[in-house]
Coordinates of N, CA, C and O in Angstrom, one line a residue:
M630 N 0.8 -1.2 0.0 CA -0.1 0.1 0.0 C 1.0 1.2 0.0 O 1.7 1.4 0.8
Q631 N 0.5 2.2 -0.9 CA 1.4 3.5 -1.0 C 1.0 4.3 0.2 O -0.3 4.4 0.5
L632 N 1.9 5.1 0.5 CA 1.6 6.1 1.5 C 1.1 7.3 0.9 O 1.8 7.9 0.1
E633 N 0.2 7.9 1.6 CA -0.3 9.3 1.2 C -0.2 10.2 2.4 O -0.6 9.7 3.4
I634 N 0.1 11.3 2.1 CA 0.4 12.2 3.2 C -0.2 13.5 3.0 O -0.1 14.2 2.0
E635 N -1.2 13.9 3.9 CA -1.9 15.2 3.9 C -1.3 16.1 4.8 O -0.7 15.8 5.9
V636 N -1.0 17.4 4.5 CA -0.4 18.4 5.5 C -1.5 19.6 5.2 O -2.0 20.1 4.3
R637 N -1.9 20.0 6.6 CA -2.6 21.1 6.6 C -2.2 22.1 7.8 O -1.8 21.6 8.7
A638 N -2.7 23.3 7.7 CA -2.4 24.3 8.9 C -3.6 24.5 9.7 O -4.6 24.6 9.1
E639 N -3.2 24.4 11.0 CA -4.4 24.5 12.0 C -3.8 25.4 13.1 O -3.1 24.7 13.9
H640 N -4.3 26.6 13.3 CA -4.0 27.4 14.5 C -2.5 27.3 14.9 O -2.2 27.0 16.1
G641 N -1.7 27.7 14.0 CA -0.3 27.8 14.3 C 0.6 26.5 14.4 O 1.7 26.6 14.4
H642 N 0.0 25.4 13.9 CA 0.5 24.2 13.8 C 0.4 23.5 12.5 O -0.6 24.0 11.8
H643 N 1.2 22.7 12.0 CA 1.0 22.0 10.7 C 0.7 20.5 11.2 O 1.4 20.0 11.9
V644 N -0.4 20.1 10.6 CA -0.8 18.7 10.9 C -0.3 17.9 9.8 O -0.8 18.2 8.7
V645 N 0.4 16.9 10.0 CA 0.8 15.8 9.0 C 0.1 14.5 9.2 O 0.0 14.1 10.4
V646 N -0.7 14.1 8.1 CA -1.4 12.9 8.3 C -1.0 11.9 7.2 O -1.4 11.9 6.2
P647 N -0.2 11.0 7.7 CA 0.0 9.9 6.8 C -0.9 8.8 6.7 O -1.6 8.3 7.8
R648 N -1.4 8.4 5.6 CA -2.4 7.4 5.3 C -1.8 6.1 4.6 O -1.3 6.2 3.6
G649 N -1.9 5.1 5.4 CA -1.3 3.8 4.9 C -0.1 3.3 5.8 O -0.1 3.5 7.0
E650 N 0.8 2.6 5.2 CA 1.9 1.9 6.1 C 3.1 2.9 5.9 O 3.6 3.5 4.9
I651 N 3.8 3.0 7.0 CA 5.0 3.7 7.3 C 6.2 2.6 7.6 O 6.1 1.9 8.6
D652 N 6.9 2.4 6.6 CA 8.0 1.2 6.6 C 9.1 1.6 6.0 O 9.4 2.8 5.9
L653 N 10.0 0.7 5.7 CA 11.3 1.1 5.4 C 11.4 1.9 4.0 O 12.3 2.9 4.0
V654 N 10.5 1.8 3.2 CA 10.5 2.5 1.9 C 9.6 3.6 2.0 O 10.2 4.9 1.8
S655 N 8.4 3.8 2.7 CA 7.8 5.0 2.8 C 8.0 6.0 3.9 O 7.8 7.1 3.8
Q656 N 9.0 5.5 4.8 CA 9.5 6.4 5.8 C 10.3 7.5 5.3 O 10.2 8.7 5.8
L657 N 10.8 7.3 4.1 CA 11.6 8.2 3.4 C 10.7 9.5 2.9 O 11.0 10.6 3.0
Q658 N 9.5 9.1 2.6 CA 8.5 10.0 2.0 C 8.2 10.9 3.2 O 8.0 12.1 3.1
L659 N 7.9 10.4 4.4 CA 7.5 11.1 5.6 C 8.5 11.9 6.1 O 8.3 13.2 6.2
K660 N 9.9 11.5 6.1 CA 11.0 12.4 6.5 C 10.9 13.5 5.5 O 11.2 14.6 5.9
E661 N 10.8 13.4 4.1 CA 10.8 14.4 3.3 C 9.9 15.5 3.4 O 10.1 16.8 3.5
V662 N 8.7 15.2 3.8 CA 7.6 16.1 3.9 C 8.0 16.9 5.2 O 7.7 18.2 5.2
I663 N 8.3 16.3 6.1 CA 8.5 16.8 7.6 C 9.9 17.8 7.3 O 9.8 19.1 7.8
N664 N 10.8 17.3 6.6 CA 12.1 18.2 6.5 C 11.8 19.5 5.6 O 12.1 20.5 6.0
N665 N 10.9 19.2 4.7 CA 10.4 20.3 3.9 C 9.7 21.3 4.7 O 9.8 22.7 4.5
L666 N 8.8 20.8 5.7 CA 8.0 21.9 6.4 C 9.1 22.6 7.5 O 8.9 23.8 7.7
V667 N 9.9 21.9 8.0 CA 10.8 22.6 9.0 C 11.8 23.5 8.2 O 12.0 24.7 8.7
V668 N 12.2 23.1 7.0 CA 13.1 24.1 6.2 C 12.2 25.3 5.9 O 12.9 26.5 6.0
A669 N 11.0 25.2 5.7 CA 10.1 26.3 5.3 C 9.9 27.2 6.4 O 9.1 28.2 6.4
G670 N 10.3 26.8 7.7 CA 9.9 27.4 9.0 C 8.8 27.0 9.6 O 8.5 27.7 10.8
H671 N 8.2 26.0 9.4 CA 7.1 25.5 10.1 C 7.5 24.5 11.1 O 7.8 23.3 10.8
V672 N 7.9 24.7 12.3 CA 8.5 23.9 13.3 C 7.5 23.5 14.3 O 8.0 22.8 15.3
H673 N 6.4 23.7 14.3 CA 5.4 23.3 15.2 C 4.5 22.3 14.5 O 3.4 22.7 13.7
L674 N 4.7 20.9 14.9 CA 4.1 19.9 14.0 C 3.3 19.0 14.9 O 3.7 18.7 16.0
V675 N 2.3 18.5 14.3 CA 1.5 17.4 14.9 C 1.3 16.3 13.9 O 0.9 16.5 12.6
V676 N 1.6 15.1 14.2 CA 1.5 14.1 13.2 C 0.5 13.2 13.7 O 0.5 12.6 14.8
D677 N -0.5 13.1 12.8 CA -1.9 12.3 13.2 C -1.6 10.9 12.6 O -1.7 10.7 11.4
L678 N -1.5 9.9 13.5 CA -1.3 8.5 13.0 C -2.6 7.8 13.0 O -2.5 6.6 12.9
D679 N -3.8 8.5 13.1 CA -5.0 7.6 13.2 C -5.3 7.0 11.9 O -6.1 6.0 11.8
E680 N -4.7 7.2 10.7 CA -5.1 6.7 9.4 C -3.9 5.9 9.1 O -3.9 5.6 7.8
T681 N -2.8 5.7 9.9 CA -1.7 4.9 9.5 C -2.0 3.4 10.0 O -2.4 3.1 11.0
T682 N -1.8 2.5 9.0 CA -2.3 1.2 9.1 C -1.1 0.3 9.7 O -1.3 -0.8 10.2
F683 N 0.1 0.7 9.6 CA 1.3 0.0 10.0 C 2.4 0.9 10.1 O 2.6 1.9 9.5
L684 N 3.2 0.6 11.2 CA 4.3 1.4 11.5 C 5.4 0.5 12.1 O 5.2 -0.3 13.0
D685 N 6.5 0.4 11.4 CA 7.6 -0.3 11.9 C 8.7 0.4 12.6 O 8.7 1.7 12.7
S686 N 10.0 -0.2 12.9 CA 11.0 0.5 13.5 C 11.6 1.7 12.7 O 12.0 2.6 13.3
T687 N 11.7 1.6 11.4 CA 12.1 2.7 10.6 C 11.2 3.9 10.6 O 11.5 5.0 10.6
G688 N 10.0 3.6 10.8 CA 9.0 4.6 10.9 C 9.1 5.3 12.3 O 9.0 6.5 12.3
L689 N 9.2 4.6 13.3 CA 9.6 5.1 14.6 C 10.8 5.9 14.6 O 10.8 7.0 15.2
G690 N 11.8 5.6 13.8 CA 13.1 6.3 13.8 C 12.7 7.6 13.0 O 13.4 8.7 13.4
A691 N 12.0 7.6 12.0 CA 11.6 8.8 11.4 C 10.9 9.8 12.2 O 11.1 11.1 12.1
L692 N 10.1 9.4 13.1 CA 9.4 10.2 14.1 C 10.4 10.8 15.1 O 10.4 12.0 15.3
I693 N 11.2 10.0 15.6 CA 12.2 10.5 16.5 C 13.1 11.5 15.8 O 13.3 12.6 16.5
G694 N 13.5 11.3 14.6 CA 14.3 12.3 13.9 C 13.6 13.6 13.7 O 14.1 14.7 13.9
A695 N 12.3 13.4 13.4 CA 11.4 14.7 13.2 C 11.2 15.4 14.6 O 11.3 16.6 14.5
R696 N 11.2 14.8 15.6 CA 11.0 15.3 17.0 C 12.3 16.1 17.3 O 12.2 17.2 17.6
R697 N 13.3 15.5 17.1 CA 14.7 16.2 17.4 C 14.9 17.4 16.4 O 15.3 18.3 17.0
M698 N 14.4 17.3 15.2 CA 14.6 18.4 14.3 C 13.8 19.6 14.7 O 14.2 20.6 14.7
T699 N 12.5 19.3 15.0 CA 11.6 20.5 15.4 C 12.1 21.1 16.9 O 12.1 22.4 16.8
H700 N 12.6 20.3 17.6 CA 13.1 20.9 18.9 C 14.3 21.7 18.7 O 14.6 22.6 19.4
A701 N 15.1 21.2 17.6 CA 16.4 22.0 17.3 C 16.1 23.3 17.0 O 16.9 24.2 17.2
F702 N 15.0 23.5 16.2 CA 14.5 24.8 15.8 C 13.6 25.5 16.6 O 12.7 26.3 16.4
K703 N 13.6 25.1 18.0 CA 12.7 25.7 18.9 C 11.3 25.6 18.7 O 10.3 26.4 19.0
G704 N 11.0 24.4 18.0 CA 9.5 24.1 17.7 C 8.9 23.2 18.7 O 9.5 22.8 19.8
S705 N 7.9 22.6 18.2 CA 7.1 21.5 19.0 C 6.7 20.2 18.1 O 6.6 20.5 17.0
F706 N 6.6 19.2 18.8 CA 6.3 17.9 18.0 C 5.3 17.2 18.9 O 5.7 16.8 20.0
S707 N 4.2 16.9 18.3 CA 3.3 15.8 19.2 C 2.7 15.0 18.1 O 2.6 15.2 17.0
L708 N 2.2 13.9 18.7 CA 1.3 12.9 17.9 C 0.0 12.7 18.4 O -0.4 13.1 19.5
V709 N -0.8 12.4 17.5 CA -2.2 12.0 17.6 C -2.4 10.5 17.3 O -2.0 10.1 16.0
C710 N -2.9 9.8 18.1 CA -3.1 8.4 17.9 C -4.1 7.7 18.9 O -3.9 7.9 20.1
S711 N -5.1 7.2 18.2 CA -6.1 6.3 19.1 C -6.1 4.9 18.7 O -6.7 4.2 19.1
N712 N -5.1 4.5 17.7 CA -5.1 3.2 17.3 C -4.3 2.4 18.3 O -3.1 2.6 18.5
E713 N -5.1 1.3 18.9 CA -4.3 0.6 20.0 C -3.1 -0.1 19.6 O -2.2 -0.2 20.4
R714 N -3.1 -0.6 18.5 CA -2.1 -1.6 18.0 C -0.9 -0.6 17.7 O 0.3 -1.0 18.2
I715 N -1.1 0.5 17.3 CA 0.2 1.6 17.0 C 0.6 2.0 18.5 O 1.7 2.2 18.7
L716 N -0.3 2.5 19.4 CA 0.0 3.0 20.6 C 0.8 1.9 21.4 O 1.7 2.3 22.2
R717 N 0.6 0.6 21.2 CA 1.2 -0.5 21.9 C 2.8 -0.4 21.4 O 3.5 -0.7 22.4
L718 N 3.1 -0.2 20.2 CA 4.4 -0.1 19.7 C 5.2 1.1 20.6 O 6.4 0.9 20.9
F719 N 4.6 2.3 20.9 CA 5.2 3.4 21.5 C 5.3 2.8 23.2 O 6.3 3.1 23.8
T720 N 4.4 2.0 23.6 CA 4.6 1.7 24.9 C 5.7 0.6 25.1 O 6.4 0.6 26.1
I721 N 5.5 -0.3 24.2 CA 6.7 -1.3 24.2 C 8.1 -0.8 24.1 O 8.9 -1.4 24.8
T722 N 8.4 0.2 23.4 CA 9.6 0.8 23.1 C 9.8 1.9 24.1 O 11.0 2.6 23.9
S723 N 8.9 2.2 25.1 CA 9.0 3.3 26.0 C 9.0 4.7 25.4 O 9.3 5.7 26.0
L724 N 8.7 4.7 24.0 CA 8.5 6.1 23.4 C 7.3 6.9 23.8 O 7.4 8.0 23.5
D725 N 6.5 6.3 24.5 CA 5.3 7.0 25.0 C 5.8 8.0 26.1 O 5.1 8.8 26.4
K726 N 7.1 7.7 26.6 CA 7.7 8.6 27.6 C 8.4 9.8 26.8 O 8.7 10.7 27.6
V727 N 8.6 9.6 25.7 CA 9.3 10.6 24.9 C 8.5 11.5 24.0 O 8.7 12.8 24.0
F728 N 7.4 10.9 23.5 CA 6.5 11.7 22.6 C 5.3 12.3 23.5 O 4.9 11.4 24.4
K729 N 4.7 13.3 23.0 CA 3.4 13.9 23.5 C 2.5 13.1 22.7 O 2.5 13.3 21.6
I730 N 1.7 12.1 23.2 CA 0.7 11.5 22.4 C -0.6 11.8 22.8 O -0.9 11.7 24.1
R731 N -1.5 12.3 22.0 CA -2.9 12.6 22.3 C -3.9 11.8 21.5 O -3.5 11.3 20.4
D732 N -5.0 11.7 22.0 CA -5.9 10.9 21.2 C -6.9 11.9 20.5 O -7.7 11.4 19.7
A733 N -6.5 13.0 20.5 CA -7.3 14.1 19.7 C -6.4 15.2 19.2 O -5.3 15.5 20.0
H734 N -6.6 16.0 18.2 CA -5.9 17.0 17.8 C -6.0 18.2 19.0 O -7.1 18.4 19.6
P735 N -5.0 19.0 19.2 CA -4.8 20.1 20.3 C -6.1 20.9 20.1 O -6.8 21.4 21.0
V736 N -6.5 21.3 18.7 CA -7.5 22.3 18.4 C -8.9 21.4 18.9 O -9.7 22.2 19.5
E737 N -9.0 20.3 18.5 CA -10.3 19.5 19.1 C -10.3 19.5 20.6 O -11.4 19.6 21.1
E738 N -9.1 19.3 21.2 CA -9.2 19.1 22.7 C -9.7 20.6 23.3 O -10.5 20.6 24.1
Q739 N -9.3 21.8 22.6 CA -9.7 22.9 23.1 C -11.2 23.3 23.0 O -11.8 23.9 23.7
L740 N -11.8 22.7 21.9 CA -13.0 22.8 21.7 C -14.2 22.1 22.6 O -15.2 22.2 22.7
T741 N -13.6 21.0 23.3 CA -14.4 20.2 24.1 C -14.3 20.5 25.5 O -13.5 21.2 25.9

Protein backbone atom coordinates (compact mmCIF):
# COMPACT_ATOMS: atom_id res chain seq x y z
CA MET A 1 0.00 0.00 0.00
CA GLN A 2 1.33 3.39 -1.00
CA LEU A 3 1.64 6.07 1.66
CA GLU A 4 -0.39 9.23 1.13
CA ILE A 5 0.43 12.25 3.24
CA GLU A 6 -1.86 15.21 3.82
CA VAL A 7 -0.53 18.42 5.35
CA ARG A 8 -2.73 21.19 6.64
CA ALA A 9 -2.27 24.27 8.78
CA GLU A 10 -4.36 24.53 11.94
CA HIS A 11 -4.03 27.34 14.48
CA GLY A 12 -0.27 27.83 14.30
CA HIS A 13 0.58 24.15 13.82
CA HIS A 14 1.01 22.04 10.73
CA VAL A 15 -0.76 18.71 10.91
CA VAL A 16 0.82 15.84 8.96
CA VAL A 17 -1.55 12.95 8.26
CA PRO A 18 0.12 9.82 6.84
CA ARG A 19 -2.43 7.39 5.35
CA GLY A 20 -1.26 3.82 4.91
CA GLU A 21 1.89 1.98 5.97
CA ILE A 22 5.03 3.66 7.29
CA ASP A 23 7.85 1.20 6.64
CA LEU A 24 11.41 1.03 5.31
CA VAL A 25 10.44 2.51 1.94
CA SER A 26 7.68 4.95 2.81
CA GLN A 27 9.39 6.46 5.88
CA LEU A 28 11.63 8.34 3.43
CA GLN A 29 8.54 10.06 2.05
CA LEU A 30 7.44 11.04 5.56
CA LYS A 31 10.91 12.35 6.38
CA GLU A 32 10.95 14.44 3.21
CA VAL A 33 7.56 16.04 3.96
CA ILE A 34 8.60 16.89 7.52
CA ASN A 35 12.03 18.16 6.46
CA ASN A 36 10.42 20.43 3.86
CA LEU A 37 8.05 21.85 6.48
CA VAL A 38 10.86 22.57 8.95
CA VAL A 39 13.09 24.12 6.26
CA ALA A 40 10.16 26.37 5.31
CA GLY A 41 9.99 27.54 8.93
CA HIS A 42 7.04 25.44 10.07
CA VAL A 43 8.48 23.97 13.26
CA HIS A 44 5.30 23.31 15.25
CA LEU A 45 4.12 19.94 13.99
CA VAL A 46 1.45 17.42 14.88
CA VAL A 47 1.61 14.00 13.22
CA ASP A 48 -1.80 12.33 13.15
CA LEU A 49 -1.32 8.55 13.06
CA ASP A 50 -5.02 7.68 13.16
CA GLU A 51 -5.02 6.73 9.48
CA THR A 52 -1.68 4.90 9.65
CA THR A 53 -2.28 1.17 9.20
CA PHE A 54 1.26 -0.06 9.94
CA LEU A 55 4.35 1.41 11.62
CA ASP A 56 7.70 -0.36 11.82
CA SER A 57 10.99 0.51 13.53
CA THR A 58 12.15 2.66 10.61
CA GLY A 59 8.92 4.63 10.88
CA LEU A 60 9.54 5.10 14.60
CA GLY A 61 13.05 6.28 13.72
CA ALA A 62 11.63 8.83 11.28
CA LEU A 63 9.34 10.19 14.00
CA ILE A 64 12.22 10.39 16.49
CA GLY A 65 14.29 12.29 13.93
CA ALA A 66 11.40 14.65 13.23
CA ARG A 67 10.98 15.36 16.93
CA ARG A 68 14.69 16.12 17.29
CA MET A 69 14.63 18.41 14.27
CA THR A 70 11.64 20.47 15.41
CA HIS A 71 13.08 20.84 18.91
CA ALA A 72 16.45 21.91 17.47
CA PHE A 73 14.59 24.79 15.81
CA LYS A 74 12.72 25.67 19.04
CA GLY A 75 9.53 24.11 17.73
CA SER A 76 7.13 21.50 19.04
CA PHE A 77 6.24 17.99 17.99
CA SER A 78 3.36 15.83 19.09
CA LEU A 79 1.45 12.80 17.91
CA VAL A 80 -2.24 12.05 17.64
CA CYS A 81 -3.06 8.36 17.87
CA SER A 82 -6.06 6.41 19.06
CA ASN A 83 -5.10 3.15 17.31
CA GLU A 84 -4.39 0.66 20.11
CA ARG A 85 -2.06 -1.46 17.96
CA ILE A 86 0.16 1.50 17.08
CA LEU A 87 -0.02 2.92 20.61
CA ARG A 88 1.26 -0.41 21.88
CA LEU A 89 4.45 0.06 19.80
CA PHE A 90 5.13 3.31 21.64
CA THR A 91 4.48 1.64 25.00
CA ILE A 92 6.65 -1.42 24.28
CA THR A 93 9.57 0.76 23.16
CA SER A 94 9.00 3.28 26.01
CA LEU A 95 8.65 6.00 23.38
CA ASP A 96 5.36 6.95 25.02
CA LYS A 97 7.60 8.67 27.59
CA VAL A 98 9.42 10.60 24.83
CA PHE A 99 6.53 11.75 22.63
CA LYS A 100 3.49 13.80 23.54
CA ILE A 101 0.74 11.46 22.36
CA ARG A 102 -2.85 12.66 22.32
CA ASP A 103 -6.01 10.90 21.27
CA ALA A 104 -7.33 14.09 19.63
CA HIS A 105 -5.87 17.14 17.89
CA PRO A 106 -4.94 20.01 20.23
CA VAL A 107 -7.51 22.15 18.43
CA GLU A 108 -10.23 19.53 19.01
CA GLU A 109 -9.27 19.25 22.69
CA GLN A 110 -9.67 23.00 23.13
CA LEU A 111 -13.16 22.84 21.66
CA THR A 112 -14.39 20.13 24.04
